[in-house]
Amino acid sequence: MSPAFGAMEVEHYSKGVLLEPFVHQVGGHSCVLRFNDKTICKPLIQREHQFYETLPTEMRKFTPQYEGVVSVSFEEDEDGNLCLIAYPLNGDHDNLENLDNSDCEPKSKLLRWTNKKTVLLENEKIPKEWVRQHRKEEKMKSHKLEEEFEWLKKSEVLYYTVEKKGNISSQLKQHNPWSMKCHQQQLQRMKENAKHRNQYKFILLENLTSRYEVPCVLDLKMGTRQHGDDASEEKKANQIRKCQQSTSAVIGVRVCGMQVYQAGTGQLMFMNKYHGRKLSVQGFKEALYQFFHNGKYLRRELFESVIKKLTELKSVLEKQESYRFYSSSLLIIYDGKERQEVAVDSDPEDLEDLSEESSDESAGAYAYKPTASTVDVRMIDFAHTTCKYYGEDSVVHEGQDTGYVFGLQNLIDIIKEIRDENSE
């Protein structure tokens, strides 16, 4: 059994866990799915799996926590909708039809259990005519939603208005175009291979956004080279062209995706990798500024923490002998939830108890005074990572990954420029 289940309640999901799209995925082409509130999963790629299992201790704080492996199967209903279900790696998959799926009620209309309709008819005695009408309505909604996704996927930068009273994650389930695109592509691939294969291994990783109420996520493709040593000539040429036509070749980093909350308008802004590739170095800098600006003010209190963590990561990578992190990304995450306004001359001991109701602008000067904010900096996506300790690799590199380190240094310098140009 996977190590992940030693600390988990195996009994809780021995019947299967319904996987949903991970709504905060802003980049990458591999499908990332939500396993539970604190855990995500993605298709197991042997090289990436090996990286997580042999990860140097000093790098662990800069990568998601690895939590094991699960087996993922899928089912298809009469309308062609698919759902993905995760089981313990060594569980019994030979008799899935006998499993009780009642506690795995899907929350997305695009994901439905094959036997859900039967359960409704037998247990709730709902008239068949009502069920047929309900199916028809759901199918129409599904088609309408798919049309909307097609339009959203063609938009390189788009805005989505968030309902303040609602839960951000639940609202994003139908509006994060990149997440849904990756999810649909994964389902289609599995559907096409259904005759030959119906079980896949997925790795479980820490959900880095779980601690934030309104996660703002920046996905940066790092390094001056993206193709792995095992890439075909066509793939190699394609990746080289992308680097040469973007900021990757010039500064060793480019925008791969972004999700940022604009408190001024109550909107979430999404930027995808296609827009990121078109940015000049100045455009890249402006995108970074936009990531740290919430529509009302620049989140200056985040800069020192980000710079400190990036500098520490750079120091760690400079000591990593032989590692090459080709095509990997770097995530910067912070909470977009708007901070409370406090009086500039308030007693620090009273700040925690200050509420919006007790704030009276006529009583004195009020201004944005940031409190300590948590910013996360993590490396992700290691499908093309190589190291001399990987015995099967024919190409062995020496020294540090200079392209990645070059990109980190430029990223640090640009953030410092934004900080200095916008100091109070």
Tab-separated table of N, CA, C and O in Angstrom, residues 228-302:
chain	number	residue	atom	x	y	z
A	228	GLY	N	13.770	18.272	-22.483
A	228	GLY	CA	14.539	17.283	-21.747
A	228	GLY	C	15.561	16.601	-22.639
A	228	GLY	O	15.534	16.734	-23.866
A	229	ASP	N	16.442	15.848	-22.026
A	229	ASP	CA	17.484	15.146	-22.800
A	229	ASP	C	16.892	14.071	-23.695
A	229	ASP	O	17.498	13.689	-24.695
A	230	ASP	N	15.715	13.579	-23.346
A	230	ASP	CA	15.087	12.504	-24.113
A	230	ASP	C	14.114	13.027	-25.170
A	230	ASP	O	13.398	12.249	-25.807
A	231	ALA	N	14.068	14.333	-25.376
A	231	ALA	CA	13.125	14.917	-26.329
A	231	ALA	C	13.485	14.551	-27.765
A	231	ALA	O	14.659	14.446	-28.129
A	232	SER	N	12.442	14.355	-28.591
A	232	SER	CA	12.665	14.100	-30.017
A	232	SER	C	13.190	15.366	-30.667
A	232	SER	O	13.103	16.460	-30.098
A	233	GLU	N	13.711	15.243	-31.865
A	233	GLU	CA	14.230	16.423	-32.568
A	233	GLU	C	13.125	17.448	-32.795
A	233	GLU	O	13.355	18.654	-32.709
A	234	GLU	N	11.929	16.971	-33.101
A	234	GLU	CA	10.807	17.872	-33.325
A	234	GLU	C	10.438	18.609	-32.044
A	234	GLU	O	10.215	19.829	-32.057
A	235	LYS	N	10.370	17.870	-30.937
A	235	LYS	CA	10.045	18.468	-29.648
A	235	LYS	C	11.127	19.455	-29.230
A	235	LYS	O	10.832	20.556	-28.731
A	236	LYS	N	12.365	19.074	-29.438
A	236	LYS	CA	13.495	19.932	-29.090
A	236	LYS	C	13.428	21.253	-29.853
A	236	LYS	O	13.565	22.336	-29.269
A	237	ALA	N	13.202	21.168	-31.167
A	237	ALA	CA	13.124	22.373	-31.998
A	237	ALA	C	11.962	23.260	-31.566
A	237	ALA	O	12.078	24.495	-31.539
A	238	ASN	N	10.846	22.636	-31.222
A	238	ASN	CA	9.661	23.380	-30.807
A	238	ASN	C	9.909	24.130	-29.499
A	238	ASN	O	9.535	25.308	-29.359
A	239	GLN	N	10.552	23.466	-28.548
A	239	GLN	CA	10.835	24.097	-27.262
A	239	GLN	C	11.872	25.209	-27.392
A	239	GLN	O	11.771	26.248	-26.726
A	240	ILE	N	12.861	24.994	-28.235
A	240	ILE	CA	13.878	26.033	-28.461
A	240	ILE	C	13.231	27.274	-29.068
A	240	ILE	O	13.536	28.411	-28.686
A	241	ARG	N	12.312	27.050	-30.008
A	241	ARG	CA	11.624	28.173	-30.651
A	241	ARG	C	10.810	28.959	-29.622
A	241	ARG	O	10.813	30.195	-29.628
A	242	LYS	N	10.103	28.259	-28.730
A	242	LYS	CA	9.302	28.932	-27.711
A	242	LYS	C	10.179	29.787	-26.797
A	242	LYS	O	9.798	30.895	-26.402
A	243	CYS	N	11.341	29.263	-26.456
A	243	CYS	CA	12.254	30.019	-25.593
A	243	CYS	C	12.788	31.260	-26.313
A	243	CYS	O	12.841	32.350	-25.743
A	244	GLN	N	13.169	31.087	-27.573
A	244	GLN	CA	13.735	32.195	-28.336
A	244	GLN	C	12.718	33.306	-28.583
A	244	GLN	O	13.078	34.472	-28.686
A	245	GLN	N	11.434	32.931	-28.675
A	245	GLN	CA	10.390	33.910	-28.962
A	245	GLN	C	9.744	34.476	-27.700
A	245	GLN	O	8.771	35.218	-27.780
A	246	SER	N	10.281	34.143	-26.548
A	246	SER	CA	9.724	34.627	-25.280
A	246	SER	C	10.840	35.172	-24.399
A	246	SER	O	12.002	35.245	-24.810
A	247	THR	N	10.487	35.540	-23.181
A	247	THR	CA	11.490	36.072	-22.253
A	247	THR	C	12.415	34.979	-21.698
A	247	THR	O	13.410	35.291	-21.047
A	248	SER	N	12.120	33.721	-21.970
A	248	SER	CA	12.951	32.619	-21.447
A	248	SER	C	14.397	32.747	-21.902
A	248	SER	O	15.329	32.541	-21.113
A	249	ALA	N	14.589	33.085	-23.181
A	249	ALA	CA	15.953	33.164	-23.711
A	249	ALA	C	16.714	34.370	-23.167
A	249	ALA	O	17.941	34.332	-23.016
A	250	VAL	N	15.991	35.433	-22.844
A	250	VAL	CA	16.628	36.685	-22.428
A	250	VAL	C	16.885	36.740	-20.930
A	250	VAL	O	17.978	37.092	-20.487
A	251	ILE	N	15.874	36.355	-20.127
A	251	ILE	CA	16.021	36.458	-18.672
A	251	ILE	C	15.833	35.126	-17.948
A	251	ILE	O	15.882	35.061	-16.727
A	252	GLY	N	15.592	34.038	-18.687
A	252	GLY	CA	15.499	32.720	-18.065
A	252	GLY	C	14.222	32.459	-17.305
A	252	GLY	O	14.172	31.554	-16.461
A	253	VAL	N	13.164	33.199	-17.613
A	253	VAL	CA	11.878	32.997	-16.940
A	253	VAL	C	10.781	33.604	-17.800
A	253	VAL	O	10.988	34.629	-18.461
A	254	ARG	N	9.600	32.971	-17.808
A	254	ARG	CA	8.448	33.538	-18.512
A	254	ARG	C	7.174	33.174	-17.764
A	254	ARG	O	7.137	32.193	-16.999
A	255	VAL	N	6.137	33.969	-17.973
A	255	VAL	CA	4.848	33.714	-17.337
A	255	VAL	C	4.180	32.527	-18.011
A	255	VAL	O	4.039	32.485	-19.230
A	256	CYS	N	3.763	31.545	-17.192
A	256	CYS	CA	3.085	30.354	-17.712
A	256	CYS	C	1.604	30.351	-17.332
A	256	CYS	O	0.818	29.619	-17.921
A	257	GLY	N	1.239	31.201	-16.378
A	257	GLY	CA	-0.153	31.288	-15.959
A	257	GLY	C	-0.279	32.167	-14.729
A	257	GLY	O	0.678	32.316	-13.960
A	258	MET	N	-1.462	32.752	-14.567
A	258	MET	CA	-1.660	33.642	-13.425
A	258	MET	C	-3.133	33.688	-13.039
A	258	MET	O	-4.019	33.652	-13.893
A	259	GLN	N	-3.366	33.761	-11.742
A	259	GLN	CA	-4.698	33.969	-11.185
A	259	GLN	C	-4.535	34.974	-10.059
A	259	GLN	O	-3.806	34.722	-9.103
A	260	VAL	N	-5.143	36.149	-10.175
A	260	VAL	CA	-4.971	37.172	-9.139
A	260	VAL	C	-6.298	37.861	-8.877
A	260	VAL	O	-7.078	38.120	-9.797
A	261	TYR	N	-6.561	38.129	-7.615
A	261	TYR	CA	-7.822	38.750	-7.214
A	261	TYR	C	-7.705	40.264	-7.239
A	261	TYR	O	-6.768	40.834	-6.675
A	262	GLN	N	-8.638	40.906	-7.915
A	262	GLN	CA	-8.691	42.356	-7.988
A	262	GLN	C	-9.756	42.853	-7.016
A	262	GLN	O	-10.952	42.877	-7.337
A	263	ALA	N	-9.325	43.253	-5.816
A	263	ALA	CA	-10.268	43.675	-4.781
A	263	ALA	C	-11.035	44.918	-5.201
A	263	ALA	O	-12.179	45.121	-4.792
A	264	GLY	N	-10.415	45.738	-6.040
A	264	GLY	CA	-11.061	46.970	-6.471
A	264	GLY	C	-12.331	46.736	-7.255
A	264	GLY	O	-13.303	47.485	-7.143
A	265	THR	N	-12.359	45.666	-8.045
A	265	THR	CA	-13.525	45.358	-8.882
A	265	THR	C	-14.235	44.081	-8.462
A	265	THR	O	-15.297	43.755	-9.001
A	266	GLY	N	-13.647	43.353	-7.507
A	266	GLY	CA	-14.238	42.085	-7.088
A	266	GLY	C	-14.118	41.023	-8.156
A	266	GLY	O	-14.951	40.125	-8.265
A	267	GLN	N	-13.053	41.102	-8.959
A	267	GLN	CA	-12.860	40.160	-10.060
A	267	GLN	C	-11.581	39.348	-9.894
A	267	GLN	O	-10.609	39.803	-9.288
A	268	LEU	N	-11.612	38.145	-10.444
A	268	LEU	CA	-10.399	37.339	-10.572
A	268	LEU	C	-9.902	37.492	-11.995
A	268	LEU	O	-10.674	37.396	-12.948
A	269	MET	N	-8.612	37.760	-12.139
A	269	MET	CA	-8.010	37.893	-13.459
A	269	MET	C	-7.204	36.635	-13.759
A	269	MET	O	-6.408	36.179	-12.947
A	270	PHE	N	-7.439	36.048	-14.928
A	270	PHE	CA	-6.686	34.882	-15.378
A	270	PHE	C	-5.822	35.262	-16.575
A	270	PHE	O	-6.283	35.950	-17.486
A	271	MET	N	-4.591	34.815	-16.569
A	271	MET	CA	-3.698	34.986	-17.718
A	271	MET	C	-3.101	33.621	-18.038
A	271	MET	O	-2.606	32.929	-17.147
A	272	ASN	N	-3.149	33.189	-19.303
A	272	ASN	CA	-2.621	31.869	-19.628
A	272	ASN	C	-1.241	31.936	-20.281
A	272	ASN	O	-0.687	33.016	-20.510
A	273	LYS	N	-0.688	30.771	-20.573
A	273	LYS	CA	0.690	30.695	-21.055
A	273	LYS	C	0.863	31.308	-22.433
A	273	LYS	O	1.977	31.760	-22.768
A	274	TYR	N	-0.183	31.315	-23.235
A	274	TYR	CA	-0.069	31.875	-24.577
A	274	TYR	C	0.177	33.376	-24.529
A	274	TYR	O	0.964	33.921	-25.312
A	275	HIS	N	-0.463	34.037	-23.589
A	275	HIS	CA	-0.206	35.462	-23.404
A	275	HIS	C	1.189	35.661	-22.814
A	275	HIS	O	1.906	36.599	-23.197
A	276	GLY	N	1.555	34.781	-21.879
A	276	GLY	CA	2.874	34.879	-21.251
A	276	GLY	C	4.025	34.783	-22.234
A	276	GLY	O	5.049	35.447	-22.085
A	277	ARG	N	3.842	33.964	-23.272
A	277	ARG	CA	4.898	33.807	-24.283
A	277	ARG	C	5.113	35.066	-25.110
A	277	ARG	O	6.192	35.277	-25.653
A	278	LYS	N	4.072	35.880	-25.220
A	278	LYS	CA	4.141	37.073	-26.069
A	278	LYS	C	4.779	38.265	-25.364
A	278	LYS	O	5.109	39.261	-26.013
A	279	LEU	N	4.941	38.174	-24.065
A	279	LEU	CA	5.427	39.313	-23.298
A	279	LEU	C	6.902	39.619	-23.566
A	279	LEU	O	7.726	38.719	-23.676
A	280	SER	N	7.206	40.901	-23.657
A	280	SER	CA	8.591	41.359	-23.704
A	280	SER	C	9.114	41.372	-22.273
A	280	SER	O	8.358	41.090	-21.325
A	281	VAL	N	10.380	41.720	-22.071
A	281	VAL	CA	10.913	41.801	-20.710
A	281	VAL	C	10.151	42.863	-19.920
A	281	VAL	O	9.809	42.666	-18.751
A	282	GLN	N	9.843	44.002	-20.574
A	282	GLN	CA	9.062	45.036	-19.908
A	282	GLN	C	7.650	44.534	-19.623
A	282	GLN	O	7.083	44.796	-18.559
A	283	GLY	N	7.082	43.789	-20.561
A	283	GLY	CA	5.751	43.218	-20.359
A	283	GLY	C	5.747	42.221	-19.219
A	283	GLY	O	4.765	42.126	-18.465
A	284	PHE	N	6.829	41.456	-19.085
A	284	PHE	CA	6.962	40.507	-17.976
A	284	PHE	C	6.968	41.256	-16.648
A	284	PHE	O	6.292	40.854	-15.679
A	285	LYS	N	7.699	42.352	-16.613
A	285	LYS	CA	7.766	43.164	-15.397
A	285	LYS	C	6.387	43.723	-15.055
A	285	LYS	O	5.973	43.726	-13.891
A	286	GLU	N	5.655	44.165	-16.069
A	286	GLU	CA	4.313	44.701	-15.847
A	286	GLU	C	3.355	43.615	-15.363
A	286	GLU	O	2.463	43.874	-14.546
A	287	ALA	N	3.550	42.390	-15.856
A	287	ALA	CA	2.713	41.272	-15.407
A	287	ALA	C	2.988	40.964	-13.931
A	287	ALA	O	2.058	40.670	-13.161
A	288	LEU	N	4.259	41.036	-13.532
A	288	LEU	CA	4.605	40.827	-12.126
A	288	LEU	C	3.973	41.905	-11.248
A	288	LEU	O	3.442	41.623	-10.172
A	289	TYR	N	4.037	43.143	-11.727
A	289	TYR	CA	3.411	44.249	-11.000
A	289	TYR	C	1.918	43.989	-10.841
A	289	TYR	O	1.350	44.182	-9.763
A	290	GLN	N	1.291	43.526	-11.911
A	290	GLN	CA	-0.141	43.244	-11.878
A	290	GLN	C	-0.464	42.125	-10.898
A	290	GLN	O	-1.496	42.140	-10.225
A	291	PHE	N	0.432	41.142	-10.797
A	291	PHE	CA	0.220	40.027	-9.876
A	291	PHE	C	0.223	40.501	-8.430
A	291	PHE	O	-0.525	39.982	-7.594
A	292	PHE	N	1.061	41.472	-8.121
A	292	PHE	CA	1.161	41.967	-6.744
A	292	PHE	C	0.247	43.166	-6.469
A	292	PHE	O	0.282	43.731	-5.382
A	293	HIS	N	-0.567	43.541	-7.440
A	293	HIS	CA	-1.484	44.669	-7.263
A	293	HIS	C	-2.919	44.148	-7.219
A	293	HIS	O	-3.332	43.378	-8.076
A	294	ASN	N	-3.664	44.558	-6.244
A	294	ASN	CA	-5.012	44.005	-6.076
A	294	ASN	C	-6.105	44.914	-6.638
A	294	ASN	O	-7.289	44.722	-6.342
A	295	GLY	N	-5.705	45.883	-7.444
A	295	GLY	CA	-6.700	46.777	-8.030
A	295	GLY	C	-6.931	48.028	-7.212
A	295	GLY	O	-7.509	49.003	-7.694
A	296	LYS	N	-6.457	47.989	-5.962
A	296	LYS	CA	-6.562	49.151	-5.082
A	296	LYS	C	-5.190	49.684	-4.700
A	296	LYS	O	-4.960	50.888	-4.656
A	297	TYR	N	-4.311	48.765	-4.408
A	297	TYR	CA	-2.960	49.142	-3.993
A	297	TYR	C	-2.002	47.985	-4.257
A	297	TYR	O	-2.407	46.823	-4.424
A	298	LEU	N	-0.734	48.304	-4.284
A	298	LEU	CA	0.308	47.308	-4.485
A	298	LEU	C	0.575	46.612	-3.162
A	298	LEU	O	0.723	47.275	-2.120
A	299	ARG	N	0.620	45.298	-3.184
A	299	ARG	CA	0.861	44.532	-1.954
A	299	ARG	C	2.354	44.555	-1.610
A	299	ARG	O	3.069	43.564	-1.682
A	300	ARG	N	2.813	45.731	-1.204
A	300	ARG	CA	4.244	45.925	-0.947
A	300	ARG	C	4.760	45.041	0.184
A	300	ARG	O	5.948	44.697	0.217
A	301	GLU	N	3.869	44.705	1.130
A	301	GLU	CA	4.328	43.916	2.269
A	301	GLU	C	4.760	42.507	1.881
A	301	GLU	O	5.379	41.789	2.668
A	302	LEU	N	4.463	42.105	0.645
A	302	LEU	CA	4.814	40.757	0.193
A	302	LEU	C	6.238	40.677	-0.353
A	302	LEU	O	6.826	39.598	-0.413
